[in-house]
Short mmCIF file of C-alpha atoms in Angstrom, two decimals:
data_model
loop_
_atom_site.label_atom_id
_atom_site.label_comp_id
_atom_site.label_asym_id
_atom_site.label_seq_id
_atom_site.Cartn_x
_atom_site.Cartn_y
_atom_site.Cartn_z
CA MET Z 1 -28.94 16.91 -13.86
CA SER Z 2 -25.76 15.87 -12.24
CA GLY Z 3 -22.58 15.52 -14.28
CA PRO Z 4 -20.57 12.40 -14.91
CA ARG Z 5 -19.15 10.59 -11.92
CA ILE Z 6 -16.30 8.10 -11.39
CA LYS Z 7 -15.50 5.90 -8.42
CA VAL Z 8 -12.02 4.52 -7.86
CA LEU Z 9 -11.24 1.65 -5.51
CA SER Z 10 -7.61 1.45 -4.64
CA ALA Z 11 -5.11 -0.42 -2.48
CA GLY Z 12 -3.83 1.66 0.31
CA ALA Z 13 -0.17 1.69 -0.64
CA ALA Z 14 -0.93 3.76 -3.65
CA LYS Z 15 -3.28 6.08 -1.72
CA THR Z 16 -1.41 9.39 -2.15
CA ALA Z 17 -0.68 8.87 -5.80
CA VAL Z 18 -4.33 8.00 -6.59
CA ALA Z 19 -5.67 10.90 -4.58
CA LYS Z 20 -3.38 13.45 -6.25
CA CYS Z 21 -4.05 12.11 -9.78
CA VAL Z 22 -7.83 12.13 -9.11
CA ASP Z 23 -7.74 15.67 -7.80
CA ALA Z 24 -5.75 16.98 -10.70
CA PHE Z 25 -7.98 15.21 -13.23
CA ALA Z 26 -11.17 16.36 -11.51
CA GLU Z 27 -10.02 19.97 -11.39
CA ARG Z 28 -9.30 20.12 -15.17
CA SER Z 29 -12.22 17.97 -16.32
CA GLY Z 30 -15.04 18.99 -14.04
CA VAL Z 31 -15.83 15.32 -13.46
CA THR Z 32 -16.78 14.25 -9.96
CA VAL Z 33 -14.46 11.55 -8.78
CA SER Z 34 -14.67 9.68 -5.45
CA TYR Z 35 -12.17 7.18 -4.14
CA GLU Z 36 -12.07 4.50 -1.50
CA PHE Z 37 -9.13 2.64 -0.16
CA ALA Z 38 -8.84 -0.93 1.11
CA THR Z 39 -6.23 -3.47 2.01
CA ALA Z 40 -5.30 -5.69 -0.92
CA PRO Z 41 -7.07 -8.78 0.44
CA VAL Z 42 -10.35 -6.81 1.01
CA LEU Z 43 -9.98 -5.21 -2.45
CA GLU Z 44 -9.46 -8.62 -4.10
CA GLU Z 45 -12.50 -10.07 -2.33
CA THR Z 46 -14.71 -7.06 -3.35
CA VAL Z 47 -13.76 -7.07 -7.02
CA GLY Z 48 -13.65 -10.92 -7.10
CA SER Z 49 -17.24 -11.10 -5.91
CA GLY Z 50 -18.41 -9.33 -9.10
CA THR Z 51 -20.51 -6.90 -7.19
CA CYS Z 52 -17.97 -3.99 -6.89
CA ASP Z 53 -19.53 -0.64 -7.62
CA ALA Z 54 -16.32 1.11 -8.60
CA ASP Z 55 -15.39 2.10 -12.18
CA ILE Z 56 -11.60 1.86 -11.75
CA VAL Z 57 -9.47 -0.44 -9.58
CA VAL Z 58 -5.86 0.17 -8.50
CA ALA Z 59 -4.23 -2.92 -7.11
CA PRO Z 60 -1.11 -5.03 -7.20
CA VAL Z 61 -0.43 -6.13 -10.79
CA THR Z 62 -0.87 -9.76 -9.76
CA ALA Z 63 -4.41 -8.99 -8.64
CA ILE Z 64 -5.16 -6.99 -11.82
CA ALA Z 65 -4.12 -10.10 -13.83
CA GLU Z 66 -6.51 -12.24 -11.81
CA PHE Z 67 -9.35 -9.74 -12.30
CA ALA Z 68 -8.75 -9.87 -16.04
CA GLU Z 69 -8.74 -13.61 -16.18
CA ALA Z 70 -11.94 -13.73 -14.21
CA GLY Z 71 -13.68 -11.25 -16.61
CA HIS Z 72 -14.05 -8.43 -14.20
CA LEU Z 73 -12.24 -5.95 -16.52
CA VAL Z 74 -12.85 -4.35 -19.88
CA GLY Z 75 -10.43 -2.77 -22.34
CA GLY Z 76 -7.41 -4.54 -21.04
CA ARG Z 77 -5.16 -3.38 -18.22
CA GLY Z 78 -4.58 0.29 -17.55
CA PRO Z 79 -1.35 2.09 -16.68
CA VAL Z 80 1.12 0.89 -14.01
CA LEU Z 81 1.36 3.60 -11.43
CA GLY Z 82 4.58 2.42 -9.88
CA SER Z 83 6.12 0.28 -7.22
CA VAL Z 84 6.70 0.58 -3.45
CA LYS Z 85 9.20 -1.15 -1.17
CA ALA Z 86 8.56 -2.77 2.18
CA ALA Z 87 10.15 -0.73 4.92
CA VAL Z 88 10.86 -0.47 8.61
CA ALA Z 89 9.42 2.09 10.98
CA ILE Z 90 10.05 2.94 14.57
CA ARG Z 91 8.73 5.54 17.02
CA ASN Z 92 11.05 8.55 17.18
CA GLY Z 93 13.64 8.02 19.92
CA ALA Z 94 13.32 4.22 19.92
CA ASN Z 95 16.28 1.87 19.25
CA GLU Z 96 17.20 1.74 15.55
CA PRO Z 97 17.64 -1.76 14.18
CA ASP Z 98 20.59 -2.42 11.80
CA LEU Z 99 19.12 -2.85 8.22
CA SER Z 100 22.39 -3.38 6.54
CA SER Z 101 21.92 -7.12 6.04
CA ALA Z 102 19.18 -9.75 6.55
CA GLU Z 103 21.21 -11.35 9.33
CA ASN Z 104 21.42 -8.08 11.22
CA LEU Z 105 17.69 -7.55 10.84
CA LYS Z 106 17.08 -11.10 12.06
CA GLN Z 107 19.16 -10.39 15.20
CA ALA Z 108 17.21 -7.18 15.71
CA LEU Z 109 13.95 -9.04 15.55
CA LEU Z 110 15.16 -11.62 18.02
CA ALA Z 111 16.13 -8.86 20.45
CA ALA Z 112 13.00 -6.72 19.95
CA ASP Z 113 10.33 -6.37 22.64
CA SER Z 114 7.65 -6.04 20.03
CA ILE Z 115 7.27 -6.60 16.27
CA VAL Z 116 4.32 -4.95 14.54
CA TYR Z 117 2.91 -5.56 11.05
CA ASN Z 118 -0.53 -5.85 9.47
CA VAL Z 119 -2.72 -8.66 8.21
CA ALA Z 120 -2.80 -7.28 4.66
CA SER Z 121 -0.51 -8.22 1.80
CA SER Z 122 2.53 -6.25 3.08
CA GLY Z 123 2.18 -7.94 6.45
CA GLN Z 124 1.78 -11.34 4.94
CA TYR Z 125 5.19 -10.83 3.27
CA ILE Z 126 6.76 -9.91 6.60
CA HIS Z 127 5.22 -12.93 8.26
CA SER Z 128 6.66 -15.14 5.54
CA MET Z 129 10.07 -13.47 5.86
CA ILE Z 130 10.20 -14.14 9.57
CA GLU Z 131 9.25 -17.78 8.94
CA LYS Z 132 12.00 -18.10 6.33
CA MET Z 133 14.48 -16.72 8.88
CA GLY Z 134 13.57 -19.57 11.09
CA ILE Z 135 12.63 -17.42 14.04
CA ALA Z 136 8.80 -17.40 13.95
CA GLY Z 137 8.44 -19.53 17.04
CA GLU Z 138 10.89 -17.53 19.03
CA VAL Z 139 9.24 -14.17 18.31
CA ALA Z 140 5.57 -15.29 18.18
CA ASP Z 141 4.65 -14.02 21.59
CA ARG Z 142 6.05 -10.52 20.71
CA VAL Z 143 4.26 -10.09 17.42
CA VAL Z 144 1.42 -7.59 17.10
CA ARG Z 145 -0.87 -7.82 13.99
CA THR Z 146 -3.07 -4.87 12.93
CA LYS Z 147 -5.73 -4.64 10.32
CA THR Z 148 -4.04 -2.00 8.27
CA GLY Z 149 -0.65 -0.30 7.63
CA ALA Z 150 -1.94 2.89 9.08
CA ALA Z 151 -2.78 1.01 12.32
CA VAL Z 152 0.80 -0.18 12.58
CA MET Z 153 2.06 3.38 12.58
CA GLU Z 154 -0.66 4.47 15.08
CA HIS Z 155 0.41 1.64 17.42
CA LEU Z 156 4.08 2.78 17.24
CA ASP Z 157 3.00 6.38 17.89
CA ARG Z 158 1.15 5.39 21.04
CA SER Z 159 3.77 2.96 22.28
CA ASP Z 160 6.27 3.65 25.10
CA LEU Z 161 8.49 0.76 24.20
CA THR Z 162 11.99 1.67 23.09
CA ASN Z 163 12.79 -1.62 21.35
CA GLU Z 164 9.81 -2.02 18.98
CA ILE Z 165 9.97 -2.63 15.23
CA GLY Z 166 7.23 -1.92 12.79
CA PHE Z 167 6.84 -2.87 9.14
CA GLY Z 168 4.82 -1.38 6.24
CA GLN Z 169 5.09 0.03 2.74
CA ALA Z 170 7.42 2.97 2.54
CA THR Z 171 4.76 5.19 0.94
CA ALA Z 172 2.13 4.29 3.56
CA ILE Z 173 4.58 4.99 6.39
CA GLN Z 174 5.36 8.42 4.98
CA VAL Z 175 1.67 9.28 4.78
CA GLN Z 176 1.30 8.69 8.50
CA ILE Z 177 4.45 10.69 9.25
CA ASP Z 178 2.99 13.56 7.14
CA LYS Z 179 -0.15 13.39 9.26
CA GLY Z 180 1.99 14.11 12.36
CA LEU Z 181 2.56 10.72 13.91
CA ASP Z 182 5.72 10.55 16.03
CA VAL Z 183 7.17 7.78 13.78
CA LYS Z 184 10.37 7.48 11.73
CA LEU Z 185 10.84 5.78 8.43
CA LEU Z 186 14.06 4.01 9.12
CA GLY Z 187 14.68 2.41 5.70
CA THR Z 188 13.69 -0.36 3.35
CA LEU Z 189 14.40 -4.01 3.93
CA PRO Z 190 17.88 -5.35 3.32
CA ALA Z 191 18.56 -6.37 -0.25
CA GLU Z 192 18.49 -10.10 0.57
CA VAL Z 193 14.88 -9.96 1.74
CA GLU Z 194 13.73 -6.89 -0.30
CA ASN Z 195 10.08 -6.79 -1.23
CA ILE Z 196 8.74 -4.61 -4.02
CA SER Z 197 5.03 -4.39 -4.84
CA THR Z 198 3.97 -2.93 -8.17
CA TYR Z 199 0.55 -1.36 -8.56
CA GLY Z 200 -1.50 -1.12 -11.75
CA SER Z 201 -4.89 0.15 -12.74
CA ALA Z 202 -7.81 -1.10 -14.83
CA LEU Z 203 -11.39 -0.33 -15.93
CA LEU Z 204 -13.94 -2.57 -14.19
CA ALA Z 205 -16.66 -4.19 -16.31
CA ARG Z 206 -19.44 -1.98 -14.97
CA ALA Z 207 -17.75 1.09 -16.51
CA ASP Z 208 -17.60 -0.33 -20.05
CA HIS Z 209 -19.31 2.89 -21.46
CA ASN Z 210 -17.87 5.32 -18.99
CA ARG Z 211 -15.82 7.61 -21.21
CA GLU Z 212 -14.72 9.76 -18.31
CA ALA Z 213 -13.30 6.71 -16.41
CA LYS Z 214 -11.29 5.86 -19.49
CA ASP Z 215 -10.08 9.55 -19.63
CA LEU Z 216 -8.92 9.23 -15.97
CA LEU Z 217 -6.84 6.17 -16.86
CA ASP Z 218 -5.37 8.06 -19.82
CA PHE Z 219 -4.45 10.90 -17.41
CA MET Z 220 -2.74 8.50 -15.09
CA ALA Z 221 -0.69 7.15 -18.02
CA SER Z 222 0.28 10.68 -19.16
CA ASP Z 223 3.51 12.42 -18.44
CA GLU Z 224 1.74 14.57 -15.87
CA GLY Z 225 0.11 11.55 -14.22
CA ARG Z 226 3.43 9.65 -14.08
CA ALA Z 227 5.13 12.66 -12.52
CA ILE Z 228 2.49 12.97 -9.83
CA CYS Z 229 2.85 9.22 -8.99
CA LYS Z 230 6.67 9.58 -8.78
CA SER Z 231 6.37 12.65 -6.53
CA THR Z 232 4.50 10.58 -3.96
CA GLY Z 233 7.33 8.09 -3.57
CA LEU Z 234 6.26 5.39 -6.13
CA ILE Z 235 9.30 4.13 -8.08
#
């Protein structure tokens, strides 16, 4: 007979924290834990459909609140893993935009040959930021949208443009750099347009009697779990 199993469905921005917490928990408990990552919109659609086969979800706290209201969770909300900031990335050797103010970033965007961000929640924020800057029409023909944050970094890595600006969550950018992509994390957005996304966890309704899933949430909430999350760049 196989032992207990847990499945975690997580937003990509918290990928490294979730993976490291899961691995530490599985090693000490002997419980088999699998995890899957998705963009926030896909994650919200999957859980919102009521057919999600995961036991635990890690998502923006706003989405966790929506899941609770819709009756998709049991036992209340789990621990908050931490927050990530939206950031700017370029290919190594490319022109470095000035991030000291929103106005300087705006001018850099107007001068850029290409602006790259995804269609997920982090990219939706960048799209809104550009619209609020009043330059959406001027840069529209230079915008490249990708499906995921990882795809933004892969695009930069392959590009030969020297004046291209990419956007993503700081933690997600660092993951791709650690994988060997020729990309530089230039910095987070200027204070005037800063964007911080906070990620929480919860037990999905299908796992109501899954003691091991509850134990994993407890581990994430422990001092060790919080230390692991912090070590991956979550704040």
